[in-house]
Every structure is written in C-alpha cells, then in structure tokens.
Amino acid sequence: MVVLSSTQAVGIAMESWYLVVCKPRQEERAQVNLKNQGIASFFPKLTTEKLVKGRRTVKQSALFPGYVFVCLEAENGNFFAVKNTRGVSGFVTYGAAYQRVPVELINQLKAERSHSHESQVPKNGDLVSVNNESFKNIDAIYKEPDGDMRSILFINLLNKQIEISVSNQAISKI
C-alpha cells in the first residue's frame, strides 16, 4: 500500500533552500545570473561603517563570503543549471546529498535584513552624544553635515538651543 503525503496528493511541489559555493568574490555575479534564469536566490549582506581620516564610510560586504542560498524544488529542481551558472562553483554537499538549509534560517536572515539596525550615520533630528574637549558626554540633536569632516548639531545651553559645528570623530549616534 502506497501512502501519499498531503503535498503529493494535491500535487504541490516542495521547495527547499540549498547552499551554493561561489567562485571567489563572485557572489553578486552568481546571484544576478541565477535571477536571470528565474531561480530564487538569497545573498545576505552586512553593512559596516568606519571612520577613515575623519570621514564616515559605509561598506556592504557578504555576510557569508563565498556562499549564496538558492531555492529549488527538491524533486524536479534544475540543479544542473545552478551548477553551471557563471559565478557558481557548486553545491555544498553532505555525503552524496546536497546540503539543505532550514527555511526558518532563511526567514530569520531575511527578517534581520529588513529590520536591520539603522545606520550609524546620523540623520536630521537624530539624538547624538558629543565627546570632545569642549563638550563631554553632552546630548545633542543632529542637524546636517558641515562638509566631509564636521557636522552641525543643536545643543541646549542655559535653556537655549544653540547651533555648533563639531568634528565627526567627536559624535556618536545614540
């Protein structure tokens, strides 16, 4: 006696996420080529900020360098097309089987990306902390950049709001 699962009885294809190894620094290329073939893929990125010579620089890099997640039907997926996509090296395998990634992990990574922490570069109206020779641990309101190396802030002095220009190195977003 053959017992069919509910998905087989209805005829719905079960999709799974798989982990794909990319050629060095070709994650973006692989994702674009997979998208062009109509294959769902996911490439999580990490946004980092640094102060370089007093200037804030924002850089995006791969959260998992060298890897991309792809979604394929477990039974009839086009695994051959994925393996032969430009930028892709092959699948991560566990023995003879392709390594599946839990859907919950993909959903969690996508949720983190959409609700990622706001950028540390302040925007107009953000609360910042000033820490320089003149103002130690003073809270201020960010107004706008003043060139590449400085910012204009509003601080309260003697119950009056005053506009000051401060080095970007002296402020941090709260």
PDB file of C-alpha atoms in Angstrom:
ATOM      1  CA  MET A   1       0.000   0.000   0.000  1.00  0.00           C
ATOM      2  CA  VAL A   2       1.410   3.422  -1.008  1.00  0.00           C
ATOM      3  CA  VAL A   3       0.656   6.354   1.250  1.00  0.00           C
ATOM      4  CA  LEU A   4       0.873   9.802  -0.307  1.00  0.00           C
ATOM      5  CA  SER A   5       1.667  12.853   1.753  1.00  0.00           C
ATOM      6  CA  SER A   6      -0.764  15.748   1.594  1.00  0.00           C
ATOM      7  CA  THR A   7       1.544  17.724  -0.694  1.00  0.00           C
ATOM      8  CA  GLN A   8       1.953  14.809  -3.100  1.00  0.00           C
ATOM      9  CA  ALA A   9      -1.785  14.188  -3.171  1.00  0.00           C
ATOM     10  CA  VAL A  10      -2.511  17.798  -4.081  1.00  0.00           C
ATOM     11  CA  GLY A  11       0.424  17.978  -6.491  1.00  0.00           C
ATOM     12  CA  ILE A  12       2.214  20.913  -4.849  1.00  0.00           C
ATOM     13  CA  ALA A  13       5.957  20.910  -5.393  1.00  0.00           C
ATOM     14  CA  MET A  14       8.036  21.134  -2.210  1.00  0.00           C
ATOM     15  CA  GLU A  15      10.767  23.713  -2.451  1.00  0.00           C
ATOM     16  CA  SER A  16      13.887  23.663  -0.324  1.00  0.00           C
ATOM     17  CA  TRP A  17      16.761  26.060   0.188  1.00  0.00           C
ATOM     18  CA  TYR A  18      20.247  24.853  -0.688  1.00  0.00           C
ATOM     19  CA  LEU A  19      23.682  26.273  -0.038  1.00  0.00           C
ATOM     20  CA  VAL A  20      25.802  27.043  -3.096  1.00  0.00           C
ATOM     21  CA  VAL A  21      29.551  27.741  -3.143  1.00  0.00           C
ATOM     22  CA  CYS A  22      30.579  30.653  -5.351  1.00  0.00           C
ATOM     23  CA  LYS A  23      33.835  31.401  -7.048  1.00  0.00           C
ATOM     24  CA  PRO A  24      35.987  33.898  -5.111  1.00  0.00           C
ATOM     25  CA  ARG A  25      34.277  37.328  -4.793  1.00  0.00           C
ATOM     26  CA  GLN A  26      31.588  36.397  -7.339  1.00  0.00           C
ATOM     27  CA  GLU A  27      28.541  36.160  -5.071  1.00  0.00           C
ATOM     28  CA  GLU A  28      26.900  39.173  -6.740  1.00  0.00           C
ATOM     29  CA  ARG A  29      27.561  37.775 -10.205  1.00  0.00           C
ATOM     30  CA  ALA A  30      26.136  34.391  -9.255  1.00  0.00           C
ATOM     31  CA  GLN A  31      23.010  35.948  -7.767  1.00  0.00           C
ATOM     32  CA  VAL A  32      22.371  38.104 -10.857  1.00  0.00           C
ATOM     33  CA  ASN A  33      22.845  35.134 -13.192  1.00  0.00           C
ATOM     34  CA  LEU A  34      20.569  32.946 -11.059  1.00  0.00           C
ATOM     35  CA  LYS A  35      17.916  35.664 -11.095  1.00  0.00           C
ATOM     36  CA  ASN A  36      18.200  35.914 -14.902  1.00  0.00           C
ATOM     37  CA  GLN A  37      17.408  32.178 -15.068  1.00  0.00           C
ATOM     38  CA  GLY A  38      14.349  32.597 -12.855  1.00  0.00           C
ATOM     39  CA  ILE A  39      15.932  30.811  -9.886  1.00  0.00           C
ATOM     40  CA  ALA A  40      15.190  32.292  -6.468  1.00  0.00           C
ATOM     41  CA  SER A  41      18.362  33.097  -4.560  1.00  0.00           C
ATOM     42  CA  PHE A  42      19.339  34.941  -1.411  1.00  0.00           C
ATOM     43  CA  PHE A  43      22.644  36.654  -0.707  1.00  0.00           C
ATOM     44  CA  PRO A  44      22.672  38.330   2.741  1.00  0.00           C
ATOM     45  CA  LYS A  45      24.913  41.362   3.115  1.00  0.00           C
ATOM     46  CA  LEU A  46      26.385  43.109   6.106  1.00  0.00           C
ATOM     47  CA  THR A  47      26.588  46.906   6.199  1.00  0.00           C
ATOM     48  CA  THR A  48      29.530  48.294   8.147  1.00  0.00           C
ATOM     49  CA  GLU A  49      30.657  51.826   8.862  1.00  0.00           C
ATOM     50  CA  LYS A  50      34.087  53.129   9.627  1.00  0.00           C
ATOM     51  CA  LEU A  51      35.692  56.463  10.263  1.00  0.00           C
ATOM     52  CA  VAL A  52      38.545  56.840   7.791  1.00  0.00           C
ATOM     53  CA  LYS A  53      40.503  60.086   8.166  1.00  0.00           C
ATOM     54  CA  GLY A  54      37.503  61.703   9.837  1.00  0.00           C
ATOM     55  CA  ARG A  55      35.070  60.663   7.111  1.00  0.00           C
ATOM     56  CA  ARG A  56      32.305  58.154   7.637  1.00  0.00           C
ATOM     57  CA  THR A  57      32.370  55.431   5.020  1.00  0.00           C
ATOM     58  CA  VAL A  58      29.668  52.798   4.574  1.00  0.00           C
ATOM     59  CA  LYS A  59      30.591  49.469   3.018  1.00  0.00           C
ATOM     60  CA  GLN A  60      28.494  46.419   2.199  1.00  0.00           C
ATOM     61  CA  SER A  61      30.102  43.005   2.320  1.00  0.00           C
ATOM     62  CA  ALA A  62      28.906  39.411   2.207  1.00  0.00           C
ATOM     63  CA  LEU A  63      27.569  38.049   5.489  1.00  0.00           C
ATOM     64  CA  PHE A  64      28.723  34.600   4.343  1.00  0.00           C
ATOM     65  CA  PRO A  65      31.586  35.234   1.903  1.00  0.00           C
ATOM     66  CA  GLY A  66      31.646  32.718  -0.924  1.00  0.00           C
ATOM     67  CA  TYR A  67      28.095  31.416  -0.432  1.00  0.00           C
ATOM     68  CA  VAL A  68      24.611  32.046  -1.861  1.00  0.00           C
ATOM     69  CA  PHE A  69      21.344  30.361  -0.908  1.00  0.00           C
ATOM     70  CA  VAL A  70      19.110  29.035  -3.733  1.00  0.00           C
ATOM     71  CA  CYS A  71      15.531  27.790  -3.623  1.00  0.00           C
ATOM     72  CA  LEU A  72      14.724  24.775  -5.800  1.00  0.00           C
ATOM     73  CA  GLU A  73      12.143  22.025  -5.958  1.00  0.00           C
ATOM     74  CA  ALA A  74      13.504  19.026  -4.076  1.00  0.00           C
ATOM     75  CA  GLU A  75      12.465  16.520  -6.752  1.00  0.00           C
ATOM     76  CA  ASN A  76      12.424  18.398 -10.065  1.00  0.00           C
ATOM     77  CA  GLY A  77      14.710  21.358  -9.401  1.00  0.00           C
ATOM     78  CA  ASN A  78      17.146  22.448 -12.069  1.00  0.00           C
ATOM     79  CA  PHE A  79      20.302  21.609 -10.100  1.00  0.00           C
ATOM     80  CA  PHE A  80      22.311  21.254 -13.304  1.00  0.00           C
ATOM     81  CA  ALA A  81      21.535  24.843 -14.340  1.00  0.00           C
ATOM     82  CA  VAL A  82      22.594  26.155 -10.933  1.00  0.00           C
ATOM     83  CA  LYS A  83      25.897  24.240 -11.005  1.00  0.00           C
ATOM     84  CA  ASN A  84      26.656  25.651 -14.466  1.00  0.00           C
ATOM     85  CA  THR A  85      25.773  29.257 -13.653  1.00  0.00           C
ATOM     86  CA  ARG A  86      28.551  31.831 -14.020  1.00  0.00           C
ATOM     87  CA  GLY A  87      29.995  32.640 -10.616  1.00  0.00           C
ATOM     88  CA  VAL A  88      28.850  29.333  -9.069  1.00  0.00           C
ATOM     89  CA  SER A  89      31.380  26.687  -8.134  1.00  0.00           C
ATOM     90  CA  GLY A  90      28.930  24.008  -6.965  1.00  0.00           C
ATOM     91  CA  PHE A  91      26.636  22.897  -4.174  1.00  0.00           C
ATOM     92  CA  VAL A  92      27.663  22.243  -0.592  1.00  0.00           C
ATOM     93  CA  THR A  93      27.141  18.523  -0.108  1.00  0.00           C
ATOM     94  CA  TYR A  94      26.756  16.284   2.877  1.00  0.00           C
ATOM     95  CA  GLY A  95      27.870  12.913   1.597  1.00  0.00           C
ATOM     96  CA  ALA A  96      26.134  12.463  -1.745  1.00  0.00           C
ATOM     97  CA  ALA A  97      23.189  14.753  -0.892  1.00  0.00           C
ATOM     98  CA  TYR A  98      23.035  18.497  -1.401  1.00  0.00           C
ATOM     99  CA  GLN A  99      23.030  20.395   1.885  1.00  0.00           C
ATOM    100  CA  ARG A 100      19.569  21.738   2.653  1.00  0.00           C
ATOM    101  CA  VAL A 101      19.143  24.907   4.668  1.00  0.00           C
ATOM    102  CA  PRO A 102      16.190  25.206   7.066  1.00  0.00           C
ATOM    103  CA  VAL A 103      13.508  27.625   5.847  1.00  0.00           C
ATOM    104  CA  GLU A 104      13.413  29.135   9.345  1.00  0.00           C
ATOM    105  CA  LEU A 105      17.055  30.228   8.991  1.00  0.00           C
ATOM    106  CA  ILE A 106      16.387  31.909   5.636  1.00  0.00           C
ATOM    107  CA  ASN A 107      13.304  33.654   7.053  1.00  0.00           C
ATOM    108  CA  GLN A 108      15.297  34.831  10.060  1.00  0.00           C
ATOM    109  CA  LEU A 109      18.098  36.202   7.852  1.00  0.00           C
ATOM    110  CA  LYS A 110      15.578  37.985   5.638  1.00  0.00           C
ATOM    111  CA  ALA A 111      13.822  39.443   8.698  1.00  0.00           C
ATOM    112  CA  GLU A 112      17.150  40.664  10.087  1.00  0.00           C
ATOM    113  CA  ARG A 113      17.939  42.297   6.758  1.00  0.00           C
ATOM    114  CA  SER A 114      14.604  44.097   6.586  1.00  0.00           C
ATOM    115  CA  HIS A 115      14.716  45.127  10.252  1.00  0.00           C
ATOM    116  CA  SER A 116      18.467  45.649  10.335  1.00  0.00           C
ATOM    117  CA  HIS A 117      19.864  48.096  12.759  1.00  0.00           C
ATOM    118  CA  GLU A 118      19.641  51.611  11.477  1.00  0.00           C
ATOM    119  CA  SER A 119      22.762  53.049  10.002  1.00  0.00           C
ATOM    120  CA  GLN A 120      25.112  54.649  12.494  1.00  0.00           C
ATOM    121  CA  VAL A 121      25.375  57.727  10.274  1.00  0.00           C
ATOM    122  CA  PRO A 122      23.055  60.231  11.949  1.00  0.00           C
ATOM    123  CA  LYS A 123      20.172  61.791  10.071  1.00  0.00           C
ATOM    124  CA  ASN A 124      18.445  65.119  10.635  1.00  0.00           C
ATOM    125  CA  GLY A 125      16.761  65.038  14.059  1.00  0.00           C
ATOM    126  CA  ASP A 126      18.702  62.059  15.462  1.00  0.00           C
ATOM    127  CA  LEU A 127      19.932  62.201  19.042  1.00  0.00           C
ATOM    128  CA  VAL A 128      23.738  62.081  19.260  1.00  0.00           C
ATOM    129  CA  SER A 129      26.317  62.210  22.015  1.00  0.00           C
ATOM    130  CA  VAL A 130      29.171  64.720  21.796  1.00  0.00           C
ATOM    131  CA  ASN A 131      32.519  63.894  23.377  1.00  0.00           C
ATOM    132  CA  ASN A 132      35.301  66.388  22.705  1.00  0.00           C
ATOM    133  CA  GLU A 133      37.369  68.891  24.730  1.00  0.00           C
ATOM    134  CA  SER A 134      34.570  71.460  24.991  1.00  0.00           C
ATOM    135  CA  PHE A 135      31.585  69.155  25.458  1.00  0.00           C
ATOM    136  CA  LYS A 136      31.991  65.935  27.440  1.00  0.00           C
ATOM    137  CA  ASN A 137      29.101  63.449  27.160  1.00  0.00           C
ATOM    138  CA  ILE A 138      26.609  66.106  26.046  1.00  0.00           C
ATOM    139  CA  ASP A 139      23.495  65.005  24.188  1.00  0.00           C
ATOM    140  CA  ALA A 140      22.660  66.958  21.056  1.00  0.00           C
ATOM    141  CA  ILE A 141      20.364  66.846  18.026  1.00  0.00           C
ATOM    142  CA  TYR A 142      21.969  66.231  14.642  1.00  0.00           C
ATOM    143  CA  LYS A 143      21.110  68.884  12.048  1.00  0.00           C
ATOM    144  CA  GLU A 144      23.255  68.323   8.942  1.00  0.00           C
ATOM    145  CA  PRO A 145      26.773  67.640   7.707  1.00  0.00           C
ATOM    146  CA  ASP A 146      29.174  70.565   7.591  1.00  0.00           C
ATOM    147  CA  GLY A 147      31.487  69.394   4.827  1.00  0.00           C
ATOM    148  CA  ASP A 148      33.054  65.922   4.926  1.00  0.00           C
ATOM    149  CA  MET A 149      34.736  66.146   8.320  1.00  0.00           C
ATOM    150  CA  ARG A 150      32.288  68.070  10.519  1.00  0.00           C
ATOM    151  CA  SER A 151      28.600  68.162  11.438  1.00  0.00           C
ATOM    152  CA  ILE A 152      26.211  70.831  12.676  1.00  0.00           C
ATOM    153  CA  LEU A 153      24.379  69.984  15.911  1.00  0.00           C
ATOM    154  CA  PHE A 154      21.848  71.644  18.210  1.00  0.00           C
ATOM    155  CA  ILE A 155      22.687  71.599  21.925  1.00  0.00           C
ATOM    156  CA  ASN A 156      20.864  73.069  24.905  1.00  0.00           C
ATOM    157  CA  LEU A 157      22.934  75.586  26.857  1.00  0.00           C
ATOM    158  CA  LEU A 158      21.256  77.566  29.634  1.00  0.00           C
ATOM    159  CA  ASN A 159      17.807  76.565  28.345  1.00  0.00           C
ATOM    160  CA  LYS A 160      18.583  77.892  24.876  1.00  0.00           C
ATOM    161  CA  GLN A 161      19.133  75.828  21.754  1.00  0.00           C
ATOM    162  CA  ILE A 162      22.488  76.669  20.170  1.00  0.00           C
ATOM    163  CA  GLU A 163      23.892  75.513  16.834  1.00  0.00           C
ATOM    164  CA  ILE A 164      27.503  74.254  16.878  1.00  0.00           C
ATOM    165  CA  SER A 165      29.843  72.633  14.376  1.00  0.00           C
ATOM    166  CA  VAL A 166      31.702  69.580  15.669  1.00  0.00           C
ATOM    167  CA  SER A 167      34.176  67.094  14.207  1.00  0.00           C
ATOM    168  CA  ASN A 168      32.538  63.829  13.056  1.00  0.00           C
ATOM    169  CA  GLN A 169      35.002  61.919  15.244  1.00  0.00           C
ATOM    170  CA  ALA A 170      33.518  63.558  18.357  1.00  0.00           C
ATOM    171  CA  ILE A 171      29.928  62.415  17.815  1.00  0.00           C
ATOM    172  CA  SER A 172      28.211  59.064  18.100  1.00  0.00           C
ATOM    173  CA  LYS A 173      24.596  58.173  17.428  1.00  0.00           C
ATOM    174  CA  ILE A 174      22.550  57.226  20.473  1.00  0.00           C
TER     175      ILE A 174
END
